[in-house]
Amino acid sequence: MPEKIFTLTCRSTRQELLNAIDTVAKPLEQTGRMEQTKNFCQHGDCSVFEHCANVAYVSCALFMKLHINANWDELIRGALLHDYFLYDWHKKEDCHPAHAVYHPTLALKNARLDYELSEKEEDIILHHMFPLTILPPKSREAWMVCLADKICAVMETFGKVLVRQ
């Protein structure tokens, strides 16, 4: 895992949060296949990349609103990589059977191939679809990504723009 390159607190501004997400996203785009996620649709007209940025933003915003500190680096990296499955699940020929249950495992496999992950980041990626995946998240960061993922999915499906990268 890269060394810490930014600081967030429960009092950080929206712009500081967006800058932190951008700071974490840039190396992921440069060293792995993250750029490909911009080409796959997730919900509505939102790309997988935009969805993951939205989840990172909402996860952090919820921690801040609740005045709970988090491991911000791992939270944002895990959120940005939680849907790193690298295919278009809307296309029948590309989609894997039982996508909702299967994709966290594939996302983790792909992320491990491209990046060094912490245990917490792996937890975030693997358990973000709970309760569809049987095992629950282990960390509060993974629980928050799990919740934020569902919030963002609903908002994106109905055309609500959260964060545009």
PDB file of C-alpha atoms in Angstrom:
ATOM      1  CA  MET A   1       0.000   0.000   0.000  1.00  0.00           C
ATOM      2  CA  PRO A   2       1.357   3.450  -0.881  1.00  0.00           C
ATOM      3  CA  GLU A   3       2.297   5.809   1.921  1.00  0.00           C
ATOM      4  CA  LYS A   4      -0.289   8.293   3.133  1.00  0.00           C
ATOM      5  CA  ILE A   5      -0.396  11.298   0.804  1.00  0.00           C
ATOM      6  CA  PHE A   6      -3.270  13.379   2.215  1.00  0.00           C
ATOM      7  CA  THR A   7      -5.091  14.050   5.446  1.00  0.00           C
ATOM      8  CA  LEU A   8      -8.839  14.146   5.979  1.00  0.00           C
ATOM      9  CA  THR A   9     -10.687  14.826   9.196  1.00  0.00           C
ATOM     10  CA  CYS A  10     -14.337  14.906  10.137  1.00  0.00           C
ATOM     11  CA  ARG A  11     -14.169  18.676   9.484  1.00  0.00           C
ATOM     12  CA  SER A  12     -12.728  18.445   5.957  1.00  0.00           C
ATOM     13  CA  THR A  13     -14.541  20.372   3.240  1.00  0.00           C
ATOM     14  CA  ARG A  14     -16.240  18.920   0.168  1.00  0.00           C
ATOM     15  CA  GLN A  15     -13.355  20.185  -1.987  1.00  0.00           C
ATOM     16  CA  GLU A  16     -10.758  18.583   0.287  1.00  0.00           C
ATOM     17  CA  LEU A  17     -12.662  15.299   0.011  1.00  0.00           C
ATOM     18  CA  LEU A  18     -12.867  15.531  -3.789  1.00  0.00           C
ATOM     19  CA  ASN A  19      -9.137  16.329  -3.915  1.00  0.00           C
ATOM     20  CA  ALA A  20      -8.369  13.296  -1.729  1.00  0.00           C
ATOM     21  CA  ILE A  21     -10.403  11.003  -3.996  1.00  0.00           C
ATOM     22  CA  ASP A  22      -8.652  12.434  -7.046  1.00  0.00           C
ATOM     23  CA  THR A  23      -5.256  11.995  -5.359  1.00  0.00           C
ATOM     24  CA  VAL A  24      -5.973   8.306  -4.740  1.00  0.00           C
ATOM     25  CA  ALA A  25      -7.559   7.716  -8.168  1.00  0.00           C
ATOM     26  CA  LYS A  26      -4.665   9.119 -10.249  1.00  0.00           C
ATOM     27  CA  PRO A  27      -2.074   6.419  -9.402  1.00  0.00           C
ATOM     28  CA  LEU A  28      -4.731   3.707  -9.798  1.00  0.00           C
ATOM     29  CA  GLU A  29      -5.479   5.029 -13.293  1.00  0.00           C
ATOM     30  CA  GLN A  30      -1.779   5.201 -14.188  1.00  0.00           C
ATOM     31  CA  THR A  31      -0.630   1.786 -12.966  1.00  0.00           C
ATOM     32  CA  GLY A  32      -3.539  -0.612 -13.429  1.00  0.00           C
ATOM     33  CA  ARG A  33      -6.592  -1.060 -15.604  1.00  0.00           C
ATOM     34  CA  MET A  34      -8.719   1.530 -13.782  1.00  0.00           C
ATOM     35  CA  GLU A  35      -8.966   3.591 -16.980  1.00  0.00           C
ATOM     36  CA  GLN A  36     -11.038   0.739 -18.503  1.00  0.00           C
ATOM     37  CA  THR A  37     -13.769   1.253 -15.891  1.00  0.00           C
ATOM     38  CA  LYS A  38     -14.603   4.578 -17.561  1.00  0.00           C
ATOM     39  CA  ASN A  39     -15.849   2.604 -20.595  1.00  0.00           C
ATOM     40  CA  PHE A  40     -18.319   0.356 -18.757  1.00  0.00           C
ATOM     41  CA  CYS A  41     -21.811   1.506 -17.790  1.00  0.00           C
ATOM     42  CA  GLN A  42     -22.835   0.866 -14.188  1.00  0.00           C
ATOM     43  CA  HIS A  43     -26.207   2.461 -13.343  1.00  0.00           C
ATOM     44  CA  GLY A  44     -28.176   4.812 -15.587  1.00  0.00           C
ATOM     45  CA  ASP A  45     -25.637   6.813 -17.593  1.00  0.00           C
ATOM     46  CA  CYS A  46     -22.999   6.512 -14.874  1.00  0.00           C
ATOM     47  CA  SER A  47     -19.758   4.659 -15.675  1.00  0.00           C
ATOM     48  CA  VAL A  48     -18.217   2.133 -13.291  1.00  0.00           C
ATOM     49  CA  PHE A  49     -15.451   4.667 -12.619  1.00  0.00           C
ATOM     50  CA  GLU A  50     -17.961   7.401 -11.750  1.00  0.00           C
ATOM     51  CA  HIS A  51     -19.936   4.980  -9.583  1.00  0.00           C
ATOM     52  CA  CYS A  52     -16.813   4.028  -7.629  1.00  0.00           C
ATOM     53  CA  ALA A  53     -15.910   7.719  -7.157  1.00  0.00           C
ATOM     54  CA  ASN A  54     -19.472   8.330  -5.954  1.00  0.00           C
ATOM     55  CA  VAL A  55     -19.197   5.461  -3.462  1.00  0.00           C
ATOM     56  CA  ALA A  56     -15.872   6.810  -2.201  1.00  0.00           C
ATOM     57  CA  TYR A  57     -17.392  10.271  -1.781  1.00  0.00           C
ATOM     58  CA  VAL A  58     -20.565   9.093  -0.027  1.00  0.00           C
ATOM     59  CA  SER A  59     -18.613   6.706   2.241  1.00  0.00           C
ATOM     60  CA  CYS A  60     -16.295   9.482   3.394  1.00  0.00           C
ATOM     61  CA  ALA A  61     -19.117  12.008   3.684  1.00  0.00           C
ATOM     62  CA  LEU A  62     -21.084   9.639   5.931  1.00  0.00           C
ATOM     63  CA  PHE A  63     -18.081   9.108   8.224  1.00  0.00           C
ATOM     64  CA  MET A  64     -17.584  12.888   8.383  1.00  0.00           C
ATOM     65  CA  LYS A  65     -21.278  13.596   9.025  1.00  0.00           C
ATOM     66  CA  LEU A  66     -21.243  11.061  11.872  1.00  0.00           C
ATOM     67  CA  HIS A  67     -17.945  12.498  13.209  1.00  0.00           C
ATOM     68  CA  ILE A  68     -16.257   9.100  12.997  1.00  0.00           C
ATOM     69  CA  ASN A  69     -12.655   8.886  11.892  1.00  0.00           C
ATOM     70  CA  ALA A  70     -11.691   6.262   9.349  1.00  0.00           C
ATOM     71  CA  ASN A  71      -8.603   5.009   7.641  1.00  0.00           C
ATOM     72  CA  TRP A  72      -9.243   7.430   4.779  1.00  0.00           C
ATOM     73  CA  ASP A  73      -6.561   6.025   2.460  1.00  0.00           C
ATOM     74  CA  GLU A  74      -7.855   2.469   2.668  1.00  0.00           C
ATOM     75  CA  LEU A  75     -11.483   3.585   2.593  1.00  0.00           C
ATOM     76  CA  ILE A  76     -11.035   5.552  -0.629  1.00  0.00           C
ATOM     77  CA  ARG A  77      -8.838   2.936  -2.345  1.00  0.00           C
ATOM     78  CA  GLY A  78     -11.250   0.158  -1.393  1.00  0.00           C
ATOM     79  CA  ALA A  79     -14.243   2.168  -2.599  1.00  0.00           C
ATOM     80  CA  LEU A  80     -12.538   3.020  -5.894  1.00  0.00           C
ATOM     81  CA  LEU A  81     -11.710  -0.654  -6.461  1.00  0.00           C
ATOM     82  CA  HIS A  82     -14.906  -2.262  -5.136  1.00  0.00           C
ATOM     83  CA  ASP A  83     -16.336  -2.809  -8.659  1.00  0.00           C
ATOM     84  CA  TYR A  84     -13.069  -3.548 -10.467  1.00  0.00           C
ATOM     85  CA  PHE A  85     -14.622  -6.463 -12.386  1.00  0.00           C
ATOM     86  CA  LEU A  86     -13.702  -5.018 -15.832  1.00  0.00           C
ATOM     87  CA  TYR A  87     -16.617  -6.071 -18.047  1.00  0.00           C
ATOM     88  CA  ASP A  88     -19.981  -4.665 -19.090  1.00  0.00           C
ATOM     89  CA  TRP A  89     -22.555  -6.489 -17.004  1.00  0.00           C
ATOM     90  CA  HIS A  90     -25.353  -5.062 -19.171  1.00  0.00           C
ATOM     91  CA  LYS A  91     -24.194  -7.051 -22.208  1.00  0.00           C
ATOM     92  CA  LYS A  92     -25.391 -10.629 -22.065  1.00  0.00           C
ATOM     93  CA  GLU A  93     -22.330 -11.912 -23.953  1.00  0.00           C
ATOM     94  CA  ASP A  94     -19.954 -10.189 -21.483  1.00  0.00           C
ATOM     95  CA  CYS A  95     -21.882 -10.751 -18.277  1.00  0.00           C
ATOM     96  CA  HIS A  96     -21.089 -13.516 -15.849  1.00  0.00           C
ATOM     97  CA  PRO A  97     -23.927 -15.576 -14.374  1.00  0.00           C
ATOM     98  CA  ALA A  98     -25.175 -14.189 -11.057  1.00  0.00           C
ATOM     99  CA  HIS A  99     -23.245 -10.923 -11.516  1.00  0.00           C
ATOM    100  CA  ALA A 100     -24.431  -9.419  -8.221  1.00  0.00           C
ATOM    101  CA  VAL A 101     -22.966 -12.314  -6.229  1.00  0.00           C
ATOM    102  CA  TYR A 102     -19.977 -13.092  -8.463  1.00  0.00           C
ATOM    103  CA  HIS A 103     -18.466  -9.685  -9.214  1.00  0.00           C
ATOM    104  CA  PRO A 104     -16.906  -8.922  -5.793  1.00  0.00           C
ATOM    105  CA  THR A 105     -14.711 -12.023  -6.101  1.00  0.00           C
ATOM    106  CA  LEU A 106     -13.669 -11.077  -9.640  1.00  0.00           C
ATOM    107  CA  ALA A 107     -13.098  -7.443  -8.598  1.00  0.00           C
ATOM    108  CA  LEU A 108     -10.794  -8.618  -5.809  1.00  0.00           C
ATOM    109  CA  LYS A 109      -8.928 -10.963  -8.155  1.00  0.00           C
ATOM    110  CA  ASN A 110      -8.394  -8.155 -10.691  1.00  0.00           C
ATOM    111  CA  ALA A 111      -7.378  -5.657  -8.011  1.00  0.00           C
ATOM    112  CA  ARG A 112      -4.835  -8.098  -6.555  1.00  0.00           C
ATOM    113  CA  LEU A 113      -3.331  -8.554 -10.022  1.00  0.00           C
ATOM    114  CA  ASP A 114      -2.886  -4.817 -10.546  1.00  0.00           C
ATOM    115  CA  TYR A 115      -2.294  -3.384  -7.065  1.00  0.00           C
ATOM    116  CA  GLU A 116      -0.917  -4.173  -3.649  1.00  0.00           C
ATOM    117  CA  LEU A 117      -3.918  -4.278  -1.309  1.00  0.00           C
ATOM    118  CA  SER A 118      -4.267  -4.061   2.436  1.00  0.00           C
ATOM    119  CA  GLU A 119      -6.451  -6.501   4.357  1.00  0.00           C
ATOM    120  CA  LYS A 120      -9.032  -3.742   4.873  1.00  0.00           C
ATOM    121  CA  GLU A 121      -9.139  -2.903   1.146  1.00  0.00           C
ATOM    122  CA  GLU A 122      -9.699  -6.582   0.357  1.00  0.00           C
ATOM    123  CA  ASP A 123     -12.513  -6.672   2.936  1.00  0.00           C
ATOM    124  CA  ILE A 124     -14.135  -3.628   1.309  1.00  0.00           C
ATOM    125  CA  ILE A 125     -13.998  -5.139  -2.176  1.00  0.00           C
ATOM    126  CA  LEU A 126     -15.050  -8.664  -1.247  1.00  0.00           C
ATOM    127  CA  HIS A 127     -17.945  -7.818   1.079  1.00  0.00           C
ATOM    128  CA  HIS A 128     -19.521  -4.722  -0.486  1.00  0.00           C
ATOM    129  CA  MET A 129     -22.508  -6.717  -1.780  1.00  0.00           C
ATOM    130  CA  PHE A 130     -23.571  -8.033   1.636  1.00  0.00           C
ATOM    131  CA  PRO A 131     -26.182  -9.473   2.255  1.00  0.00           C
ATOM    132  CA  LEU A 132     -26.087 -11.000  -1.252  1.00  0.00           C
ATOM    133  CA  THR A 133     -22.639 -12.278  -0.387  1.00  0.00           C
ATOM    134  CA  ILE A 134     -23.040 -14.394   2.717  1.00  0.00           C
ATOM    135  CA  LEU A 135     -20.099 -13.135   4.787  1.00  0.00           C
ATOM    136  CA  PRO A 136     -20.506  -9.621   6.234  1.00  0.00           C
ATOM    137  CA  PRO A 137     -17.839  -6.908   6.167  1.00  0.00           C
ATOM    138  CA  LYS A 138     -15.273  -6.986   8.974  1.00  0.00           C
ATOM    139  CA  SER A 139     -14.309  -3.315   9.237  1.00  0.00           C
ATOM    140  CA  ARG A 140     -16.326  -0.148   9.688  1.00  0.00           C
ATOM    141  CA  GLU A 141     -14.852   1.134   6.413  1.00  0.00           C
ATOM    142  CA  ALA A 142     -16.170  -1.945   4.583  1.00  0.00           C
ATOM    143  CA  TRP A 143     -19.590  -1.553   6.220  1.00  0.00           C
ATOM    144  CA  MET A 144     -19.749   2.072   5.098  1.00  0.00           C
ATOM    145  CA  VAL A 145     -18.794   1.209   1.499  1.00  0.00           C
ATOM    146  CA  CYS A 146     -21.462  -1.507   1.561  1.00  0.00           C
ATOM    147  CA  LEU A 147     -24.067   1.078   2.617  1.00  0.00           C
ATOM    148  CA  ALA A 148     -22.792   3.825   0.284  1.00  0.00           C
ATOM    149  CA  ASP A 149     -22.812   1.406  -2.668  1.00  0.00           C
ATOM    150  CA  LYS A 150     -26.528   0.824  -2.227  1.00  0.00           C
ATOM    151  CA  ILE A 151     -27.282   4.534  -1.776  1.00  0.00           C
ATOM    152  CA  CYS A 152     -25.307   5.414  -4.902  1.00  0.00           C
ATOM    153  CA  ALA A 153     -26.864   2.631  -6.976  1.00  0.00           C
ATOM    154  CA  VAL A 154     -30.351   3.960  -6.268  1.00  0.00           C
ATOM    155  CA  MET A 155     -29.399   7.583  -6.876  1.00  0.00           C
ATOM    156  CA  GLU A 156     -27.535   6.803 -10.118  1.00  0.00           C
ATOM    157  CA  THR A 157     -30.373   4.636 -11.421  1.00  0.00           C
ATOM    158  CA  PHE A 158     -32.700   7.605 -11.058  1.00  0.00           C
ATOM    159  CA  GLY A 159     -30.268  10.034 -12.695  1.00  0.00           C
ATOM    160  CA  LYS A 160     -28.876  11.824  -9.636  1.00  0.00           C
ATOM    161  CA  VAL A 161     -25.353  13.124 -10.332  1.00  0.00           C
ATOM    162  CA  LEU A 162     -23.097  12.946  -7.282  1.00  0.00           C
ATOM    163  CA  VAL A 163     -19.479  13.380  -8.389  1.00  0.00           C
ATOM    164  CA  ARG A 164     -18.376  13.839 -11.989  1.00  0.00           C
ATOM    165  CA  GLN A 165     -14.765  12.909 -12.626  1.00  0.00           C
TER     166      GLN A 165
END
